[in-house]
mmCIF file of C-alpha atoms in Angstrom:
data_model
loop_
_atom_site.group_PDB
_atom_site.id
_atom_site.type_symbol
_atom_site.label_atom_id
_atom_site.label_comp_id
_atom_site.label_asym_id
_atom_site.label_seq_id
_atom_site.Cartn_x
_atom_site.Cartn_y
_atom_site.Cartn_z
ATOM 1 C CA MET A 1 -2.766 -17.267 82.761
ATOM 2 C CA LYS A 2 -0.779 -20.258 81.449
ATOM 3 C CA LYS A 3 -3.813 -22.505 81.884
ATOM 4 C CA ALA A 4 -6.019 -20.086 79.966
ATOM 5 C CA MET A 5 -3.463 -19.846 77.162
ATOM 6 C CA MET A 6 -3.272 -23.620 77.005
ATOM 7 C CA ILE A 7 -7.052 -23.891 76.708
ATOM 8 C CA ILE A 8 -7.093 -21.308 73.890
ATOM 9 C CA LEU A 9 -4.298 -23.173 72.086
ATOM 10 C CA ILE A 10 -6.159 -26.473 72.388
ATOM 11 C CA ILE A 11 -9.329 -24.870 70.993
ATOM 12 C CA ILE A 12 -7.418 -23.382 68.046
ATOM 13 C CA VAL A 13 -5.637 -26.655 67.254
ATOM 14 C CA SER A 14 -8.877 -28.632 67.564
ATOM 15 C CA PHE A 15 -10.712 -26.243 65.257
ATOM 16 C CA ALA A 16 -7.893 -26.385 62.706
ATOM 17 C CA ALA A 17 -7.856 -30.194 62.830
ATOM 18 C CA ALA A 18 -11.638 -30.407 62.472
ATOM 19 C CA THR A 19 -11.538 -28.001 59.498
ATOM 20 C CA TYR A 20 -8.774 -30.026 57.843
ATOM 21 C CA LEU A 21 -10.650 -33.301 58.291
ATOM 22 C CA PHE A 22 -13.891 -31.740 57.039
ATOM 23 C CA MET A 23 -12.190 -30.564 53.866
ATOM 24 C CA GLN A 24 -10.811 -34.017 53.094
ATOM 25 C CA GLN A 25 -14.288 -35.135 52.091
ATOM 26 C CA LYS A 26 -14.711 -36.240 48.477
ATOM 27 C CA LYS A 27 -17.150 -33.456 47.710
ATOM 28 C CA PHE A 28 -14.303 -30.928 47.835
ATOM 29 C CA GLY A 29 -12.655 -32.672 44.901
ATOM 30 C CA LYS A 30 -8.900 -32.297 44.572
ATOM 31 C CA LEU A 31 -6.290 -29.922 43.224
ATOM 32 C CA PRO A 32 -4.622 -30.708 39.884
ATOM 33 C CA SER A 33 -1.397 -32.696 39.935
ATOM 34 C CA GLY A 34 0.866 -34.721 37.670
ATOM 35 C CA GLU A 35 0.285 -34.469 33.901
ATOM 36 C CA ARG A 36 -2.810 -32.314 34.421
ATOM 37 C CA LEU A 37 -0.820 -29.755 36.403
ATOM 38 C CA GLU A 38 1.923 -29.701 33.775
ATOM 39 C CA ARG A 39 -0.657 -28.959 31.078
ATOM 40 C CA ILE A 40 -2.071 -26.179 33.251
ATOM 41 C CA LYS A 41 1.379 -24.647 33.719
ATOM 42 C CA ALA A 42 1.767 -24.532 29.934
ATOM 43 C CA SER A 43 -1.405 -22.460 29.551
ATOM 44 C CA PRO A 44 -0.880 -18.777 28.671
ATOM 45 C CA ASN A 45 -3.654 -18.021 31.179
ATOM 46 C CA TYR A 46 -1.756 -19.533 34.134
ATOM 47 C CA ARG A 47 0.887 -17.348 35.764
ATOM 48 C CA ASP A 48 2.525 -17.116 39.171
ATOM 49 C CA GLY A 49 0.869 -20.298 40.404
ATOM 50 C CA GLU A 50 -2.727 -19.532 39.403
ATOM 51 C CA PHE A 51 -5.070 -18.772 36.528
ATOM 52 C CA LYS A 52 -5.481 -15.069 35.750
ATOM 53 C CA ASN A 53 -8.251 -13.025 34.135
ATOM 54 C CA LEU A 54 -7.517 -11.167 30.913
ATOM 55 C CA SER A 55 -7.918 -7.841 32.749
ATOM 56 C CA HIS A 56 -6.915 -6.892 36.254
ATOM 57 C CA THR A 57 -9.780 -8.146 38.418
ATOM 58 C CA PRO A 58 -9.750 -7.250 42.116
ATOM 59 C CA SER A 59 -12.079 -9.232 44.365
ATOM 60 C CA LEU A 60 -13.572 -5.970 45.644
ATOM 61 C CA ALA A 61 -14.166 -2.845 43.611
ATOM 62 C CA GLU A 62 -12.552 0.466 44.464
ATOM 63 C CA GLY A 63 -13.987 2.132 47.552
ATOM 64 C CA HIS A 64 -15.147 -1.130 49.137
ATOM 65 C CA SER A 65 -13.629 -3.195 51.927
ATOM 66 C CA ILE A 66 -14.244 -6.655 53.334
ATOM 67 C CA TRP A 67 -15.475 -5.024 56.541
ATOM 68 C CA GLY A 68 -17.974 -2.924 54.643
ATOM 69 C CA VAL A 69 -19.240 -5.994 52.790
ATOM 70 C CA LEU A 70 -19.582 -7.926 56.062
ATOM 71 C CA LYS A 71 -21.388 -5.011 57.701
ATOM 72 C CA GLU A 72 -23.871 -4.886 54.819
ATOM 73 C CA ALA A 73 -24.402 -8.635 54.939
ATOM 74 C CA ILE A 74 -25.011 -8.651 58.691
ATOM 75 C CA PHE A 75 -26.975 -5.454 59.259
ATOM 76 C CA SER A 76 -28.907 -4.789 56.034
ATOM 77 C CA ASP A 77 -32.574 -5.718 55.725
ATOM 78 C CA LYS A 78 -32.902 -9.467 55.076
ATOM 79 C CA SER A 79 -36.700 -9.626 54.941
ATOM 80 C CA LYS A 80 -36.779 -10.163 51.172
ATOM 81 C CA ARG A 81 -33.585 -12.138 50.644
ATOM 82 C CA LYS A 82 -35.836 -15.180 50.269
ATOM 83 C CA PRO A 83 -39.358 -15.406 48.812
ATOM 84 C CA SER A 84 -42.290 -15.560 51.200
ATOM 85 C CA ASP A 85 -44.214 -17.949 48.944
ATOM 86 C CA ILE A 86 -43.414 -21.141 47.080
ATOM 87 C CA ILE A 87 -41.684 -20.402 43.783
ATOM 88 C CA PRO A 88 -44.055 -21.193 40.869
ATOM 89 C CA SER A 89 -42.813 -23.841 38.472
ATOM 90 C CA GLU A 90 -43.747 -26.294 35.765
ATOM 91 C CA LYS A 91 -42.560 -29.815 35.049
ATOM 92 C CA ILE A 92 -42.298 -31.613 31.728
ATOM 93 C CA ASP A 93 -41.332 -35.165 30.827
ATOM 94 C CA LEU A 94 -37.697 -34.926 29.764
ATOM 95 C CA HIS A 95 -37.522 -38.645 28.996
ATOM 96 C CA ASN A 96 -40.110 -38.531 26.214
ATOM 97 C CA LEU A 97 -39.321 -35.397 24.259
ATOM 98 C CA SER A 98 -39.725 -35.569 20.512
ATOM 99 C CA PRO A 99 -36.230 -35.874 18.963
ATOM 100 C CA GLU A 100 -37.119 -32.976 16.649
ATOM 101 C CA GLU A 101 -37.706 -30.542 19.498
ATOM 102 C CA ASN A 102 -34.998 -27.966 20.174
ATOM 103 C CA ILE A 103 -35.812 -26.809 23.682
ATOM 104 C CA LEU A 104 -34.355 -25.499 26.909
ATOM 105 C CA VAL A 105 -35.485 -25.980 30.510
ATOM 106 C CA TRP A 106 -34.194 -23.721 33.286
ATOM 107 C CA PHE A 107 -33.811 -25.444 36.662
ATOM 108 C CA GLY A 108 -33.201 -22.142 38.479
ATOM 109 C CA HIS A 109 -29.943 -20.327 39.185
ATOM 110 C CA SER A 110 -27.392 -21.438 36.546
ATOM 111 C CA SER A 111 -28.647 -24.972 35.876
ATOM 112 C CA TYR A 112 -30.092 -25.824 32.458
ATOM 113 C CA PHE A 113 -31.224 -28.791 30.380
ATOM 114 C CA LEU A 114 -31.214 -28.516 26.592
ATOM 115 C CA GLN A 115 -32.144 -30.749 23.732
ATOM 116 C CA VAL A 116 -30.526 -29.475 20.533
ATOM 117 C CA ASP A 117 -30.645 -31.401 17.255
ATOM 118 C CA GLY A 118 -31.163 -34.635 19.135
ATOM 119 C CA LYS A 119 -28.363 -34.095 21.690
ATOM 120 C CA LYS A 120 -29.242 -33.817 25.377
ATOM 121 C CA ILE A 121 -27.201 -31.319 27.378
ATOM 122 C CA LEU A 122 -26.840 -30.308 31.025
ATOM 123 C CA ILE A 123 -25.156 -27.129 32.190
ATOM 124 C CA ASP A 124 -23.973 -26.655 35.797
ATOM 125 C CA PRO A 125 -26.717 -28.849 37.340
ATOM 126 C CA VAL A 126 -27.484 -28.292 41.034
ATOM 127 C CA LEU A 127 -30.511 -30.400 41.998
ATOM 128 C CA SER A 128 -29.557 -31.383 45.557
ATOM 129 C CA GLY A 129 -31.388 -28.544 47.308
ATOM 130 C CA ALA A 130 -28.245 -26.707 48.415
ATOM 131 C CA ALA A 131 -25.257 -24.851 46.958
ATOM 132 C CA SER A 132 -22.691 -25.136 49.710
ATOM 133 C CA PRO A 133 -20.449 -27.716 51.427
ATOM 134 C CA ILE A 134 -22.635 -27.028 54.481
ATOM 135 C CA PRO A 135 -26.152 -27.571 53.056
ATOM 136 C CA ILE A 136 -28.035 -25.691 55.764
ATOM 137 C CA THR A 137 -26.242 -22.455 54.824
ATOM 138 C CA THR A 138 -27.396 -22.120 51.207
ATOM 139 C CA LYS A 139 -30.690 -23.921 50.750
ATOM 140 C CA ALA A 140 -32.764 -23.730 47.593
ATOM 141 C CA PHE A 141 -35.969 -21.709 47.726
ATOM 142 C CA GLU A 142 -39.071 -23.793 48.298
ATOM 143 C CA GLY A 143 -40.545 -25.013 45.023
ATOM 144 C CA THR A 144 -37.357 -24.705 42.963
ATOM 145 C CA ASP A 145 -36.287 -28.361 43.098
ATOM 146 C CA VAL A 146 -39.252 -29.655 41.131
ATOM 147 C CA TYR A 147 -37.047 -32.028 39.083
ATOM 148 C CA ALA A 148 -35.640 -35.116 40.794
ATOM 149 C CA TYR A 149 -32.556 -37.034 39.630
ATOM 150 C CA SER A 150 -34.806 -39.704 38.137
ATOM 151 C CA ASP A 151 -36.393 -37.055 35.887
ATOM 152 C CA ILE A 152 -33.110 -36.480 34.055
ATOM 153 C CA PRO A 153 -32.534 -38.616 30.945
ATOM 154 C CA GLU A 154 -29.198 -39.864 29.643
ATOM 155 C CA ILE A 155 -27.005 -36.827 28.920
ATOM 156 C CA ASP A 156 -24.749 -36.543 25.867
ATOM 157 C CA TYR A 157 -22.795 -33.497 27.083
ATOM 158 C CA LEU A 158 -22.376 -32.106 30.588
ATOM 159 C CA PHE A 159 -20.903 -28.598 30.546
ATOM 160 C CA ILE A 160 -19.317 -27.229 33.742
ATOM 161 C CA THR A 161 -18.371 -23.545 33.579
ATOM 162 C CA HIS A 162 -16.345 -23.521 36.823
ATOM 163 C CA ASP A 163 -16.002 -25.385 40.095
ATOM 164 C CA HIS A 164 -17.873 -23.157 42.559
ATOM 165 C CA TRP A 165 -20.432 -24.978 44.691
ATOM 166 C CA ASP A 166 -23.423 -23.347 43.007
ATOM 167 C CA HIS A 167 -22.222 -24.662 39.626
ATOM 168 C CA LEU A 168 -20.490 -27.951 40.398
ATOM 169 C CA ASP A 169 -22.590 -29.908 42.901
ATOM 170 C CA TYR A 170 -21.081 -33.167 44.134
ATOM 171 C CA GLU A 171 -24.356 -34.791 45.160
ATOM 172 C CA THR A 172 -26.002 -34.032 41.819
ATOM 173 C CA ILE A 173 -22.993 -35.182 39.804
ATOM 174 C CA MET A 174 -22.753 -38.472 41.672
ATOM 175 C CA ALA A 175 -26.493 -39.131 41.412
ATOM 176 C CA LEU A 176 -26.363 -38.550 37.652
ATOM 177 C CA LYS A 177 -22.990 -40.253 37.093
ATOM 178 C CA PRO A 178 -24.361 -43.314 35.208
ATOM 179 C CA LYS A 179 -26.223 -40.978 32.813
ATOM 180 C CA LEU A 180 -23.307 -38.697 31.874
ATOM 181 C CA LYS A 181 -21.571 -39.640 28.622
ATOM 182 C CA GLN A 182 -19.178 -36.719 28.109
ATOM 183 C CA ILE A 183 -18.016 -33.907 30.401
ATOM 184 C CA VAL A 184 -16.688 -30.612 29.019
ATOM 185 C CA CYS A 185 -15.000 -28.250 31.484
ATOM 186 C CA GLY A 186 -12.116 -25.848 31.974
ATOM 187 C CA LEU A 187 -8.542 -26.868 32.672
ATOM 188 C CA GLY A 188 -8.140 -28.349 36.147
ATOM 189 C CA VAL A 189 -11.835 -29.033 36.791
ATOM 190 C CA GLY A 190 -11.308 -32.589 35.568
ATOM 191 C CA SER A 191 -9.257 -33.218 38.702
ATOM 192 C CA HIS A 192 -12.489 -33.193 40.726
ATOM 193 C CA PHE A 193 -14.100 -35.686 38.368
ATOM 194 C CA ASP A 194 -11.009 -37.893 38.669
ATOM 195 C CA ARG A 195 -11.450 -38.091 42.415
ATOM 196 C CA TRP A 196 -15.126 -38.862 41.954
ATOM 197 C CA GLY A 197 -14.346 -41.926 39.861
ATOM 198 C CA PHE A 198 -15.092 -40.746 36.324
ATOM 199 C CA LYS A 199 -13.192 -42.354 33.460
ATOM 200 C CA LYS A 200 -10.424 -40.266 31.953
ATOM 201 C CA GLU A 201 -11.836 -40.598 28.433
ATOM 202 C CA ALA A 202 -15.155 -39.092 29.559
ATOM 203 C CA ILE A 203 -13.517 -35.773 30.553
ATOM 204 C CA ILE A 204 -12.639 -33.040 28.056
ATOM 205 C CA GLU A 205 -10.674 -30.209 29.691
ATOM 206 C CA THR A 206 -10.300 -27.049 27.656
ATOM 207 C CA ASP A 207 -8.474 -23.740 27.742
ATOM 208 C CA TRP A 208 -9.747 -20.370 26.590
ATOM 209 C CA ASN A 209 -9.918 -20.204 22.781
ATOM 210 C CA ASP A 210 -9.891 -23.986 22.354
ATOM 211 C CA LYS A 211 -12.128 -25.555 19.707
ATOM 212 C CA THR A 212 -13.466 -29.067 20.327
ATOM 213 C CA THR A 213 -15.422 -31.226 17.891
ATOM 214 C CA LEU A 214 -17.855 -33.310 19.940
ATOM 215 C CA ASP A 215 -19.626 -35.077 17.081
ATOM 216 C CA LYS A 216 -20.388 -34.479 13.425
ATOM 217 C CA GLY A 217 -21.984 -31.034 13.293
ATOM 218 C CA PHE A 218 -21.467 -30.364 17.015
ATOM 219 C CA VAL A 219 -18.586 -28.084 18.001
ATOM 220 C CA VAL A 220 -17.806 -26.206 21.212
ATOM 221 C CA HIS A 221 -15.497 -23.210 21.543
ATOM 222 C CA THR A 222 -14.251 -22.385 25.032
ATOM 223 C CA THR A 223 -14.165 -18.634 25.656
ATOM 224 C CA PRO A 224 -12.949 -16.378 28.485
ATOM 225 C CA THR A 225 -15.012 -15.072 31.378
ATOM 226 C CA ARG A 226 -13.993 -12.672 34.142
ATOM 227 C CA HIS A 227 -14.345 -14.590 37.376
ATOM 228 C CA PHE A 228 -12.411 -16.930 39.693
ATOM 229 C CA SER A 229 -12.546 -20.527 40.934
ATOM 230 C CA GLY A 230 -12.042 -22.732 43.977
ATOM 231 C CA ARG A 231 -13.852 -25.143 46.265
ATOM 232 C CA GLY A 232 -11.607 -24.629 49.278
ATOM 233 C CA PHE A 233 -9.116 -22.097 50.576
ATOM 234 C CA LYS A 234 -6.869 -22.091 47.482
ATOM 235 C CA ARG A 235 -8.328 -20.115 44.600
ATOM 236 C CA ASN A 236 -7.812 -20.162 40.848
ATOM 237 C CA GLN A 237 -6.278 -23.617 40.423
ATOM 238 C CA SER A 238 -8.863 -24.481 37.777
ATOM 239 C CA LEU A 239 -10.137 -22.372 34.900
ATOM 240 C CA TRP A 240 -13.503 -20.571 34.724
ATOM 241 C CA VAL A 241 -14.955 -20.601 31.227
ATOM 242 C CA ALA A 242 -17.889 -19.850 28.944
ATOM 243 C CA PHE A 243 -18.873 -21.921 25.916
ATOM 244 C CA VAL A 244 -19.997 -21.243 22.375
ATOM 245 C CA PHE A 245 -22.009 -24.305 21.333
ATOM 246 C CA GLN A 246 -22.559 -24.862 17.627
ATOM 247 C CA SER A 247 -25.004 -27.459 16.314
ATOM 248 C CA PRO A 248 -26.430 -28.032 12.824
ATOM 249 C CA SER A 249 -29.305 -25.616 13.554
ATOM 250 C CA SER A 250 -28.172 -23.278 16.345
ATOM 251 C CA GLN A 251 -25.372 -21.222 17.831
ATOM 252 C CA LEU A 252 -25.722 -20.787 21.601
ATOM 253 C CA PHE A 253 -23.698 -19.032 24.296
ATOM 254 C CA PHE A 254 -23.342 -20.574 27.759
ATOM 255 C CA GLY A 255 -21.994 -17.657 29.754
ATOM 256 C CA GLY A 256 -21.246 -19.081 33.197
ATOM 257 C CA ASP A 257 -20.302 -16.427 35.765
ATOM 258 C CA GLY A 258 -18.247 -13.318 35.250
ATOM 259 C CA GLY A 259 -17.989 -9.561 35.290
ATOM 260 C CA TYR A 260 -18.354 -7.350 32.243
ATOM 261 C CA ASP A 261 -15.290 -6.766 30.078
ATOM 262 C CA THR A 262 -14.104 -6.355 26.496
ATOM 263 C CA HIS A 263 -13.957 -10.120 25.881
ATOM 264 C CA LEU A 264 -17.727 -10.166 25.314
ATOM 265 C CA LEU A 265 -17.527 -7.805 22.334
ATOM 266 C CA LYS A 266 -14.651 -9.861 20.919
ATOM 267 C CA ILE A 267 -16.746 -13.042 21.208
ATOM 268 C CA GLY A 268 -19.629 -11.317 19.425
ATOM 269 C CA LYS A 269 -17.379 -10.185 16.590
ATOM 270 C CA GLN A 270 -15.717 -13.600 16.278
ATOM 271 C CA PHE A 271 -18.910 -15.647 16.113
ATOM 272 C CA GLY A 272 -21.268 -13.187 14.421
ATOM 273 C CA SER A 273 -24.494 -13.742 16.300
ATOM 274 C CA PHE A 274 -26.260 -16.115 18.684
ATOM 275 C CA ASP A 275 -29.721 -17.617 18.742
ATOM 276 C CA LEU A 276 -29.717 -17.552 22.541
ATOM 277 C CA ALA A 277 -27.288 -16.537 25.287
ATOM 278 C CA LEU A 278 -27.535 -17.892 28.821
ATOM 279 C CA MET A 279 -26.238 -15.023 30.967
ATOM 280 C CA GLU A 280 -25.687 -14.531 34.668
ATOM 281 C CA ASN A 281 -27.880 -11.881 36.288
ATOM 282 C CA GLY A 282 -28.037 -12.178 40.028
ATOM 283 C CA GLN A 283 -25.983 -12.449 43.205
ATOM 284 C CA TYR A 284 -24.360 -9.162 42.248
ATOM 285 C CA ASN A 285 -23.186 -6.183 44.256
ATOM 286 C CA GLU A 286 -21.321 -2.976 43.426
ATOM 287 C CA ALA A 287 -18.578 -4.261 45.721
ATOM 288 C CA TRP A 288 -17.874 -7.272 43.480
ATOM 289 C CA LYS A 289 -18.973 -5.894 40.107
ATOM 290 C CA TYR A 290 -15.749 -7.085 38.461
ATOM 291 C CA ILE A 291 -16.682 -10.746 38.952
ATOM 292 C CA HIS A 292 -20.498 -10.545 38.565
ATOM 293 C CA MET A 293 -22.295 -8.334 36.060
ATOM 294 C CA MET A 294 -24.827 -5.752 37.157
ATOM 295 C CA PRO A 295 -28.170 -5.855 35.231
ATOM 296 C CA ASN A 296 -27.283 -2.915 32.965
ATOM 297 C CA GLU A 297 -24.029 -4.689 32.086
ATOM 298 C CA VAL A 298 -25.898 -7.892 31.223
ATOM 299 C CA LEU A 299 -27.929 -5.884 28.718
ATOM 300 C CA GLN A 300 -24.755 -4.388 27.264
ATOM 301 C CA ALA A 301 -23.247 -7.872 27.060
ATOM 302 C CA ALA A 302 -26.278 -9.032 25.052
ATOM 303 C CA LYS A 303 -25.645 -6.215 22.571
ATOM 304 C CA ASP A 304 -21.938 -7.046 22.431
ATOM 305 C CA LEU A 305 -22.697 -10.691 21.696
ATOM 306 C CA ASN A 306 -25.261 -9.771 19.035
ATOM 307 C CA THR A 307 -27.692 -12.351 20.392
ATOM 308 C CA LYS A 308 -31.346 -12.667 19.438
ATOM 309 C CA ALA A 309 -32.345 -13.498 23.006
ATOM 310 C CA ILE A 310 -30.932 -13.821 26.511
ATOM 311 C CA LEU A 311 -32.065 -15.880 29.456
ATOM 312 C CA PRO A 312 -30.902 -14.068 32.616
ATOM 313 C CA GLY A 313 -30.031 -16.738 35.179
ATOM 314 C CA HIS A 314 -27.991 -16.984 38.374
ATOM 315 C CA SER A 315 -31.071 -16.047 40.372
ATOM 316 C CA GLY A 316 -34.440 -17.447 41.427
ATOM 317 C CA LYS A 317 -33.141 -20.362 43.514
ATOM 318 C CA PHE A 318 -30.417 -19.396 45.994
ATOM 319 C CA SER A 319 -29.687 -16.273 48.023
ATOM 320 C CA LEU A 320 -25.954 -15.570 47.689
ATOM 321 C CA ALA A 321 -25.934 -11.763 47.741
ATOM 322 C CA ASN A 322 -27.442 -8.873 49.682
ATOM 323 C CA HIS A 323 -30.121 -7.874 47.182
ATOM 324 C CA ASP A 324 -33.761 -8.986 47.439
ATOM 325 C CA TRP A 325 -34.372 -12.369 45.834
ATOM 326 C CA ASP A 326 -36.519 -10.914 43.017
ATOM 327 C CA THR A 327 -34.468 -7.784 42.307
ATOM 328 C CA PRO A 328 -32.342 -9.260 39.460
ATOM 329 C CA LEU A 329 -35.319 -10.125 37.259
ATOM 330 C CA SER A 330 -37.278 -7.010 38.219
ATOM 331 C CA GLU A 331 -34.325 -4.763 37.471
ATOM 332 C CA ILE A 332 -33.244 -6.249 34.145
ATOM 333 C CA THR A 333 -36.774 -6.318 32.717
ATOM 334 C CA LYS A 334 -37.303 -2.715 33.845
ATOM 335 C CA LEU A 335 -34.050 -1.579 32.221
ATOM 336 C CA HIS A 336 -34.535 -3.504 28.985
ATOM 337 C CA LYS A 337 -35.386 -1.094 26.161
ATOM 338 C CA ASP A 338 -33.415 -2.618 23.266
ATOM 339 C CA THR A 339 -35.605 -4.046 20.507
ATOM 340 C CA THR A 340 -32.812 -6.030 18.868
ATOM 341 C CA PHE A 341 -32.944 -8.840 21.417
ATOM 342 C CA HIS A 342 -35.529 -10.436 23.675
ATOM 343 C CA ILE A 343 -35.356 -11.304 27.363
ATOM 344 C CA ILE A 344 -36.614 -14.782 28.167
ATOM 345 C CA THR A 345 -37.920 -15.209 31.717
ATOM 346 C CA PRO A 346 -39.468 -18.683 31.957
ATOM 347 C CA LEU A 347 -40.760 -20.427 35.024
ATOM 348 C CA ILE A 348 -38.423 -22.992 36.498
ATOM 349 C CA GLY A 349 -39.149 -26.171 34.561
ATOM 350 C CA GLU A 350 -40.984 -24.496 31.693
ATOM 351 C CA LYS A 351 -40.267 -25.692 28.141
ATOM 352 C CA VAL A 352 -38.558 -22.929 26.159
ATOM 353 C CA PRO A 353 -38.379 -23.336 22.355
ATOM 354 C CA ILE A 354 -34.895 -22.256 21.303
ATOM 355 C CA SER A 355 -35.966 -21.223 17.829
ATOM 356 C CA ASN A 356 -38.846 -19.006 19.005
ATOM 357 C CA SER A 357 -37.333 -15.967 20.676
ATOM 358 C CA ASP A 358 -40.597 -14.055 20.143
ATOM 359 C CA LYS A 359 -42.499 -16.081 22.730
ATOM 360 C CA THR A 360 -43.487 -13.976 25.725
ATOM 361 C CA TYR A 361 -43.325 -14.944 29.380
ATOM 362 C CA THR A 362 -44.979 -13.891 32.608
ATOM 363 C CA PHE A 363 -43.308 -11.725 35.219
ATOM 364 C CA TRP A 364 -43.705 -14.695 37.551
ATOM 365 C CA TRP A 365 -41.522 -13.278 40.346
ATOM 366 C CA ASN A 366 -44.117 -10.613 41.158
ATOM 367 C CA GLY A 367 -47.286 -12.200 39.758
ATOM 368 C CA GLU A 368 -47.710 -9.494 37.152
ATOM 369 C CA LYS A 369 -47.994 -9.747 33.377
ATOM 370 C CA SER A 370 -47.055 -7.234 30.728
ATOM 371 C CA GLU A 371 -49.917 -5.818 28.679
ATOM 372 C CA ASP A 372 -49.163 -7.936 25.611
ATOM 373 C CA GLU A 373 -48.375 -11.176 27.442
ATOM 374 C CA PRO A 374 -50.728 -14.148 27.207
ATOM 375 C CA LYS A 375 -52.077 -15.606 30.412
ATOM 376 C CA VAL A 376 -50.028 -18.527 31.648
ATOM 377 C CA GLU A 377 -51.172 -20.689 34.508
ATOM 378 C CA LEU A 378 -48.630 -20.743 37.329
ATOM 379 C CA VAL A 379 -48.156 -24.111 39.012
ATOM 380 C CA ASN A 380 -46.735 -24.571 42.486
ATOM 381 C CA ASN A 381 -44.898 -27.883 42.568
ATOM 382 C CA LYS A 382 -43.102 -29.604 45.386
ATOM 383 C CA ASN A 383 -40.849 -32.628 45.304
#
């Protein structure tokens, strides 16, 4: 019996040591310390040793348990968690865009490239083919990584909404490091960039309700979301945020991740209206509805924000929830009845004109087209 107990103890200690060493890798970043931590402690959104949401936000909704979530994940039908075919995509030359073009390109999930009034912007880029510290566990769908690092031009502003692996990808950030001029993120996220060798002056860390002038005519307001953060075992040591981006010609909303709440209506009232809102719509579940919006809530959020158009992201590239891979887009387009705003559903890589919210798009996830949609050739691209 003593020998068996000793063997079990050795296994436990060895596993703990291996886990500790694994998590010392640079890709995990680091927790805030020193002056950064003191600034965090002074934030009205940081209490009892962590950042807090504006409303009480349990990890699991009422009536759900971790065991029930695990049971669903293990035993539910997984046949359509990933697409059976290559995801259709397009690819444009981002290096040679006309400076007058105001456009957006969706890279899948929550990664976007924008050119707005001559400024080039990246949001939460994940181009490495995985969204996890263990790449084999969360691989990108085939066909979704059509853009290589070399396809990305020099970036004026990199926006990071929070530090989860599907939004802050170490491999992508390091590959693009020489091209990134300015980084805008929530409080504490800059600690990761510090460890990765970025210059202090390149990092702008913001709190909810901060206003930052980036350049003449270019302003960003940092707004609340309802979510959480963390790249390891300790949660909520950095802030999760959304951004209102104002340029000479446009007002855009970069929503990041987060559950529905009253903050969205307040943002809409404060800023009046938006030309386009990038909203999460995917990887949701009734069990965690407080930290990820359900499709009907995304539509309500669009009304609250008073936006002319929404692009529903957070889907189409990774499987992080129990729903079928194409359910988010199928569901939101089926539910959409409001004529005051448009839903933009481009192919990955397709050029989206920001000023033309009337353009129509194919239902590419199921190969169907609406009756009034023009025919668009679908292209299957591989790296």
